[in-house]
């Protein structure tokens, strides 16, 4: 008797799961990315952080999540009316126009290729397993 009830219950549950998974078939879970803070102008160690990012979530969201959870990661931005958030400083190190320094945004894809996104942190959508690199560096005048 108890067994029959259990069997009925579990088949009901199964039917329910089928129905709900059919409705939610478009839902994609979060995926992991890592973030490397790399100061190419100073002799300091890289810092690496990892987090989960929402399916097709923006990098800025992942950075805010890391900032909340790791007290060794802090950043500041300014809002540009055309291009959104500009990354000014990371962990107290700020870009400086006179010294032509800035935080460059790079991403190492899962297959090793390093790309330089053509958008900033507010628009870049990391791929699953991206290693996002925030590189403090200089720009060259042309
Ligand atoms: C010069 C330049 C830079 C210089 C700015 C140095 C300086 N202080 O002068 C440096 C090298 C720092 C730079 C960096 C980046 N840039 Co830039 N940059 C340009 C460029 C060639 C000219 C801008 C300019 O001087 N306009 C004239 C002045 C008078 O107008 P302005 O409004 O004051 O210009 C300011 C903004 O453009 C701002 N700025 C420059 N780049 C970026 C990028 C972002 C995301 C933001 C929010 C602001 C911003 O800095 C300028 C000076 O203050 C433009 C392309 C173009 N031909 O316009 C790309 C451009 C604006 N940059 C772009 C990008 C993607 C970046 C980076 C994200 C690249 C990377 N992967 O690292 C980084 C920013 C990273 C960060 N820290 O957030 C894109 C933005 C596209 C978008 N929709 O997001 C553009 C359009 C080039 C492209 N790929 O098509 N950039
Ligand atoms: C820091 O990270 C950059 C970018 O991934 C890499 O090129 C560099 O070798 C690293 N430096 C150290 C000391 O690990
Ligand atoms: C790595 O993947 C990117 C994007 O999927 C692709 O454009 C690139 O050619 C690949 N590189 C290698 C070395 O496989």
mmCIF file of C-alpha atoms and ligand atoms in Angstrom:
data_model
loop_
_atom_site.group_PDB
_atom_site.id
_atom_site.type_symbol
_atom_site.label_atom_id
_atom_site.label_comp_id
_atom_site.label_asym_id
_atom_site.label_seq_id
_atom_site.Cartn_x
_atom_site.Cartn_y
_atom_site.Cartn_z
ATOM 1 C CA UNK A 1 0.000 0.000 0.000
ATOM 2 C CA UNK A 2 2.684 2.414 1.055
ATOM 3 C CA UNK A 3 4.721 1.353 -1.957
ATOM 4 C CA UNK A 4 1.823 1.964 -4.344
ATOM 5 C CA UNK A 5 1.288 5.412 -2.886
ATOM 6 C CA UNK A 6 4.969 6.169 -3.325
ATOM 7 C CA UNK A 7 4.921 4.946 -6.917
ATOM 8 C CA UNK A 8 1.895 7.107 -7.660
ATOM 9 C CA UNK A 9 3.524 10.083 -6.000
ATOM 10 C CA UNK A 10 6.771 9.729 -7.878
ATOM 11 C CA UNK A 11 5.037 9.333 -11.231
ATOM 12 C CA UNK A 12 3.013 12.448 -10.467
ATOM 13 C CA UNK A 13 6.220 14.256 -9.611
ATOM 14 C CA UNK A 14 7.794 13.038 -12.845
ATOM 15 C CA UNK A 15 4.864 14.351 -14.882
ATOM 16 C CA UNK A 16 5.122 17.678 -13.082
ATOM 17 C CA UNK A 17 8.844 17.917 -13.750
ATOM 18 C CA UNK A 18 8.269 17.158 -17.428
ATOM 19 C CA UNK A 19 5.655 19.887 -17.657
ATOM 20 C CA UNK A 20 7.730 22.476 -15.848
ATOM 21 C CA UNK A 21 10.920 21.658 -17.719
ATOM 22 C CA UNK A 22 9.032 22.059 -20.993
ATOM 23 C CA UNK A 23 7.904 25.513 -19.894
ATOM 24 C CA UNK A 24 11.363 26.496 -18.718
ATOM 25 C CA UNK A 25 13.348 25.051 -21.604
ATOM 26 C CA UNK A 26 14.726 28.496 -22.419
ATOM 27 C CA UNK A 27 16.306 28.964 -19.007
ATOM 28 C CA UNK A 28 20.087 28.737 -19.052
ATOM 29 C CA UNK A 29 22.037 28.552 -15.838
ATOM 30 C CA UNK A 30 24.920 30.774 -14.791
ATOM 31 C CA UNK A 31 28.465 29.968 -15.847
ATOM 32 C CA UNK A 32 31.903 30.500 -14.314
ATOM 33 C CA UNK A 33 34.399 33.167 -15.358
ATOM 34 C CA UNK A 34 37.634 34.350 -13.807
ATOM 35 C CA UNK A 35 39.023 37.834 -13.504
ATOM 36 C CA UNK A 36 42.734 38.674 -13.440
ATOM 37 C CA UNK A 37 44.058 42.014 -12.233
ATOM 38 C CA UNK A 38 47.379 42.543 -14.006
ATOM 39 C CA UNK A 39 49.521 45.638 -13.492
ATOM 40 C CA UNK A 40 52.009 45.554 -16.375
ATOM 41 C CA UNK A 41 53.700 48.768 -15.164
ATOM 42 C CA UNK A 42 54.613 47.649 -11.650
ATOM 43 C CA UNK A 43 56.348 44.654 -10.146
ATOM 44 C CA UNK A 44 53.322 43.268 -8.323
ATOM 45 C CA UNK A 45 51.634 39.892 -8.397
ATOM 46 C CA UNK A 46 48.512 39.243 -10.426
ATOM 47 C CA UNK A 47 45.332 38.795 -8.472
ATOM 48 C CA UNK A 48 42.786 36.251 -9.671
ATOM 49 C CA UNK A 49 39.125 36.022 -8.740
ATOM 50 C CA UNK A 50 36.397 33.669 -9.851
ATOM 51 C CA UNK A 51 32.651 34.072 -9.910
ATOM 52 C CA UNK A 52 29.521 32.799 -11.572
ATOM 53 C CA UNK A 53 27.909 35.122 -14.045
ATOM 54 C CA UNK A 54 24.267 35.066 -15.141
ATOM 55 C CA UNK A 55 23.600 33.608 -18.572
ATOM 56 C CA UNK A 56 24.760 36.364 -20.993
ATOM 57 C CA UNK A 57 25.210 38.749 -18.063
ATOM 58 C CA UNK A 58 27.498 41.761 -18.379
ATOM 59 C CA UNK A 59 31.043 41.924 -17.021
ATOM 60 C CA UNK A 60 30.199 44.902 -14.790
ATOM 61 C CA UNK A 61 27.704 42.723 -12.894
ATOM 62 C CA UNK A 62 30.325 40.041 -12.289
ATOM 63 C CA UNK A 63 32.795 42.720 -11.121
ATOM 64 C CA UNK A 64 30.260 44.100 -8.642
ATOM 65 C CA UNK A 65 29.604 40.582 -7.371
ATOM 66 C CA UNK A 66 33.339 40.024 -6.836
ATOM 67 C CA UNK A 67 33.661 43.415 -5.157
ATOM 68 C CA UNK A 68 30.938 42.439 -2.707
ATOM 69 C CA UNK A 69 32.408 39.053 -1.877
ATOM 70 C CA UNK A 70 36.169 39.710 -1.937
ATOM 71 C CA UNK A 71 37.537 42.562 0.139
ATOM 72 C CA UNK A 72 40.709 42.597 -1.963
ATOM 73 C CA UNK A 73 38.850 43.762 -5.087
ATOM 74 C CA UNK A 74 37.686 47.354 -5.483
ATOM 75 C CA UNK A 75 37.085 49.395 -8.596
ATOM 76 C CA UNK A 76 35.714 52.767 -9.647
ATOM 77 C CA UNK A 77 34.065 53.888 -12.857
ATOM 78 C CA UNK A 78 32.845 57.073 -14.460
ATOM 79 C CA UNK A 79 29.759 57.235 -16.649
ATOM 80 C CA UNK A 80 30.393 58.215 -20.239
ATOM 81 C CA UNK A 81 27.239 59.418 -21.997
ATOM 82 C CA UNK A 82 28.190 57.648 -25.229
ATOM 83 C CA UNK A 83 29.817 54.414 -24.125
ATOM 84 C CA UNK A 84 28.640 53.747 -20.565
ATOM 85 C CA UNK A 85 30.948 52.949 -17.664
ATOM 86 C CA UNK A 86 34.662 53.722 -18.057
ATOM 87 C CA UNK A 87 36.912 51.773 -15.694
ATOM 88 C CA UNK A 88 39.024 54.355 -13.889
ATOM 89 C CA UNK A 89 40.698 52.502 -11.029
ATOM 90 C CA UNK A 90 41.230 48.987 -9.743
ATOM 91 C CA UNK A 91 42.414 48.330 -6.188
ATOM 92 C CA UNK A 92 43.412 51.975 -5.772
ATOM 93 C CA UNK A 93 45.451 52.186 -8.985
ATOM 94 C CA UNK A 94 43.936 54.752 -11.355
ATOM 95 C CA UNK A 95 44.591 55.539 -14.986
ATOM 96 C CA UNK A 96 46.007 58.977 -15.647
ATOM 97 C CA UNK A 97 45.695 60.955 -18.894
ATOM 98 C CA UNK A 98 48.964 62.858 -18.352
ATOM 99 C CA UNK A 99 50.854 59.606 -17.892
ATOM 100 C CA UNK A 100 48.790 57.929 -20.621
ATOM 101 C CA UNK A 101 47.894 55.046 -18.374
ATOM 102 C CA UNK A 102 44.591 53.159 -18.329
ATOM 103 C CA UNK A 103 42.968 49.862 -17.461
ATOM 104 C CA UNK A 104 42.752 47.880 -20.662
ATOM 105 C CA UNK A 105 40.057 45.235 -20.979
ATOM 106 C CA UNK A 106 41.184 41.890 -22.407
ATOM 107 C CA UNK A 107 39.671 38.426 -22.368
ATOM 108 C CA UNK A 108 41.356 35.068 -22.772
ATOM 109 C CA UNK A 109 38.844 32.696 -24.336
ATOM 110 C CA UNK A 110 38.529 29.053 -23.355
ATOM 111 C CA UNK A 111 40.730 28.046 -26.336
ATOM 112 C CA UNK A 112 43.534 30.387 -25.237
ATOM 113 C CA UNK A 113 42.969 33.204 -27.749
ATOM 114 C CA UNK A 114 43.279 36.643 -26.170
ATOM 115 C CA UNK A 115 40.852 39.245 -27.495
ATOM 116 C CA UNK A 116 40.534 42.973 -26.854
ATOM 117 C CA UNK A 117 36.780 43.613 -26.628
ATOM 118 C CA UNK A 118 35.555 46.582 -28.681
ATOM 119 C CA UNK A 119 33.244 47.657 -25.838
ATOM 120 C CA UNK A 120 33.771 48.503 -22.164
ATOM 121 C CA UNK A 121 32.900 46.666 -18.932
ATOM 122 C CA UNK A 122 29.235 47.708 -19.093
ATOM 123 C CA UNK A 123 28.680 46.111 -22.491
ATOM 124 C CA UNK A 124 31.064 43.167 -22.582
ATOM 125 C CA UNK A 125 29.286 39.822 -22.168
ATOM 126 C CA UNK A 126 31.866 37.260 -21.055
ATOM 127 C CA UNK A 127 31.770 33.822 -22.635
ATOM 128 C CA UNK A 128 31.603 30.790 -20.335
ATOM 129 C CA UNK A 129 35.060 30.152 -18.861
ATOM 130 C CA UNK A 130 36.484 33.468 -20.103
ATOM 131 C CA UNK A 131 39.526 34.712 -18.233
ATOM 132 C CA UNK A 132 38.853 38.432 -18.184
ATOM 133 C CA UNK A 133 42.085 40.425 -17.812
ATOM 134 C CA UNK A 134 42.125 43.958 -16.433
ATOM 135 C CA UNK A 135 45.554 45.158 -17.534
ATOM 136 C CA UNK A 136 47.035 48.402 -16.276
ATOM 137 C CA UNK A 137 49.062 49.703 -19.189
ATOM 138 C CA UNK A 138 50.002 52.733 -21.306
ATOM 139 C CA UNK A 139 48.493 53.895 -24.556
ATOM 140 C CA UNK A 140 50.714 55.079 -27.389
ATOM 141 C CA UNK A 141 50.190 58.373 -29.144
ATOM 142 C CA UNK A 142 49.996 58.140 -32.926
HETATM 143 C C1 LIG B 1 41.436 57.598 -27.588
HETATM 144 C C2 LIG B 1 40.541 56.426 -27.240
HETATM 145 C C3 LIG B 1 40.826 55.719 -26.076
HETATM 146 C C4 LIG B 1 41.906 56.158 -25.107
HETATM 147 C C5 LIG B 1 41.374 57.353 -24.296
HETATM 148 C C6 LIG B 1 42.562 58.138 -23.734
HETATM 149 C C7 LIG B 1 42.261 59.573 -23.477
HETATM 150 N N1 LIG B 1 42.016 59.901 -22.263
HETATM 151 O O1 LIG B 1 42.278 60.349 -24.391
HETATM 152 C C8 LIG B 1 42.161 54.851 -24.290
HETATM 153 C C9 LIG B 1 43.368 54.135 -24.882
HETATM 154 C C10 LIG B 1 42.368 55.028 -22.797
HETATM 155 C C11 LIG B 1 40.886 54.064 -24.597
HETATM 156 C C12 LIG B 1 40.531 52.948 -23.859
HETATM 157 C C13 LIG B 1 39.483 52.114 -24.201
HETATM 158 N N2 LIG B 1 38.666 52.234 -25.242
HETATM 159 CO CO1 LIG B 1 38.679 53.744 -26.417
HETATM 160 N N3 LIG B 1 38.726 55.017 -27.830
HETATM 161 C C14 LIG B 1 39.477 56.066 -28.089
HETATM 162 C C15 LIG B 1 39.104 56.683 -29.440
HETATM 163 C C16 LIG B 1 40.133 56.224 -30.490
HETATM 164 C C17 LIG B 1 39.004 58.225 -29.460
HETATM 165 C C18 LIG B 1 38.215 58.866 -28.273
HETATM 166 C C19 LIG B 1 38.395 60.378 -28.309
HETATM 167 O O2 LIG B 1 39.437 60.881 -27.929
HETATM 168 N N4 LIG B 1 37.357 61.114 -28.746
HETATM 169 C C20 LIG B 1 37.449 62.572 -28.851
HETATM 170 C C21 LIG B 1 37.137 63.262 -27.480
HETATM 171 C C22 LIG B 1 37.187 64.801 -27.627
HETATM 172 O O3 LIG B 1 35.783 62.923 -27.085
HETATM 173 P P1 LIG B 1 35.525 62.370 -25.608
HETATM 174 O O4 LIG B 1 34.088 62.004 -25.488
HETATM 175 O O5 LIG B 1 36.066 63.287 -24.578
HETATM 176 O O6 LIG B 1 36.402 61.036 -25.604
HETATM 177 C C23 LIG B 1 36.531 60.282 -24.435
HETATM 178 C C24 LIG B 1 35.805 58.968 -24.512
HETATM 179 O O7 LIG B 1 35.878 58.448 -25.826
HETATM 180 C C25 LIG B 1 36.605 58.120 -23.517
HETATM 181 N N5 LIG B 1 36.744 56.721 -23.927
HETATM 182 C C26 LIG B 1 37.633 56.219 -24.750
HETATM 183 N N6 LIG B 1 37.460 54.917 -24.929
HETATM 184 C C27 LIG B 1 36.405 54.584 -24.141
HETATM 185 C C28 LIG B 1 35.804 53.363 -23.943
HETATM 186 C C29 LIG B 1 34.718 53.264 -23.095
HETATM 187 C C30 LIG B 1 34.050 51.937 -22.899
HETATM 188 C C31 LIG B 1 34.253 54.424 -22.410
HETATM 189 C C32 LIG B 1 33.100 54.330 -21.464
HETATM 190 C C33 LIG B 1 34.868 55.659 -22.626
HETATM 191 C C34 LIG B 1 35.935 55.715 -23.505
HETATM 192 O O8 LIG B 1 37.930 58.673 -23.460
HETATM 193 C C35 LIG B 1 37.969 59.850 -24.279
HETATM 194 C C36 LIG B 1 38.842 60.899 -23.605
HETATM 195 O O9 LIG B 1 38.367 61.168 -22.311
HETATM 196 C C37 LIG B 1 37.695 56.038 -29.662
HETATM 197 C C38 LIG B 1 37.288 55.777 -31.120
HETATM 198 C C39 LIG B 1 37.012 57.045 -31.893
HETATM 199 N N7 LIG B 1 37.665 57.160 -33.006
HETATM 200 O O10 LIG B 1 36.268 57.886 -31.430
HETATM 201 C C40 LIG B 1 37.809 54.710 -28.902
HETATM 202 C C41 LIG B 1 36.560 54.065 -28.310
HETATM 203 C C42 LIG B 1 35.692 55.127 -27.653
HETATM 204 N N8 LIG B 1 37.115 53.155 -27.286
HETATM 205 C C43 LIG B 1 36.536 52.045 -27.228
HETATM 206 C C44 LIG B 1 36.896 50.980 -26.359
HETATM 207 C C45 LIG B 1 36.151 49.672 -26.523
HETATM 208 C C46 LIG B 1 37.898 51.124 -25.383
HETATM 209 C C47 LIG B 1 38.328 50.076 -24.340
HETATM 210 C C48 LIG B 1 37.166 49.373 -23.638
HETATM 211 C C49 LIG B 1 39.254 49.066 -25.077
HETATM 212 C C50 LIG B 1 39.690 47.870 -24.224
HETATM 213 N N9 LIG B 1 39.272 46.669 -24.620
HETATM 214 O O11 LIG B 1 40.391 48.042 -23.244
HETATM 215 C C51 LIG B 1 39.180 50.927 -23.366
HETATM 216 C C52 LIG B 1 38.483 51.431 -22.102
HETATM 217 C C53 LIG B 1 38.690 50.499 -20.932
HETATM 218 C C54 LIG B 1 38.240 51.140 -19.652
HETATM 219 N N10 LIG B 1 39.198 51.495 -18.799
HETATM 220 O O12 LIG B 1 37.053 51.254 -19.381
HETATM 221 C C55 LIG B 1 35.366 51.967 -28.183
HETATM 222 C C56 LIG B 1 34.030 52.153 -27.424
HETATM 223 C C57 LIG B 1 32.898 51.388 -28.093
HETATM 224 C C58 LIG B 1 31.774 51.064 -27.153
HETATM 225 N N11 LIG B 1 30.553 51.110 -27.659
HETATM 226 O O13 LIG B 1 31.986 50.761 -26.000
HETATM 227 C C59 LIG B 1 35.736 53.062 -29.217
HETATM 228 C C60 LIG B 1 34.532 53.728 -29.917
HETATM 229 C C61 LIG B 1 36.668 52.398 -30.285
HETATM 230 C C62 LIG B 1 36.059 51.163 -30.920
HETATM 231 N N12 LIG B 1 36.539 49.990 -30.567
HETATM 232 O O14 LIG B 1 35.177 51.230 -31.722
HETATM 233 N N13 LIG B 1 40.235 54.555 -25.650
HETATM 234 C C1 LIG B 2 49.797 38.109 -15.136
HETATM 235 O O1 LIG B 2 48.738 37.908 -16.071
HETATM 236 C C2 LIG B 2 49.094 38.230 -17.420
HETATM 237 C C3 LIG B 2 47.836 38.102 -18.239
HETATM 238 O O2 LIG B 2 47.221 36.850 -18.072
HETATM 239 C C4 LIG B 2 50.215 37.317 -17.889
HETATM 240 O O3 LIG B 2 50.605 37.654 -19.201
HETATM 241 C C5 LIG B 2 51.417 37.480 -16.947
HETATM 242 O O4 LIG B 2 52.429 36.583 -17.294
HETATM 243 C C6 LIG B 2 50.995 37.240 -15.498
HETATM 244 N N1 LIG B 2 52.109 37.551 -14.607
HETATM 245 C C7 LIG B 2 52.468 36.774 -13.607
HETATM 246 C C8 LIG B 2 53.622 37.247 -12.770
HETATM 247 O O5 LIG B 2 51.903 35.719 -13.361
HETATM 248 C C1 LIG B 3 39.212 30.375 -30.467
HETATM 249 O O1 LIG B 3 37.823 30.675 -30.480
HETATM 250 C C2 LIG B 3 37.500 31.890 -31.153
HETATM 251 C C3 LIG B 3 36.026 32.179 -30.951
HETATM 252 O O2 LIG B 3 35.251 31.033 -30.898
HETATM 253 C C4 LIG B 3 37.895 31.777 -32.633
HETATM 254 O O3 LIG B 3 37.582 32.991 -33.316
HETATM 255 C C5 LIG B 3 39.375 31.488 -32.726
HETATM 256 O O4 LIG B 3 39.756 31.294 -34.078
HETATM 257 C C6 LIG B 3 39.757 30.251 -31.908
HETATM 258 N N1 LIG B 3 41.205 30.126 -31.860
HETATM 259 C C7 LIG B 3 41.845 28.966 -31.860
HETATM 260 C C8 LIG B 3 43.324 29.030 -31.743
HETATM 261 O O5 LIG B 3 41.257 27.904 -31.967
#
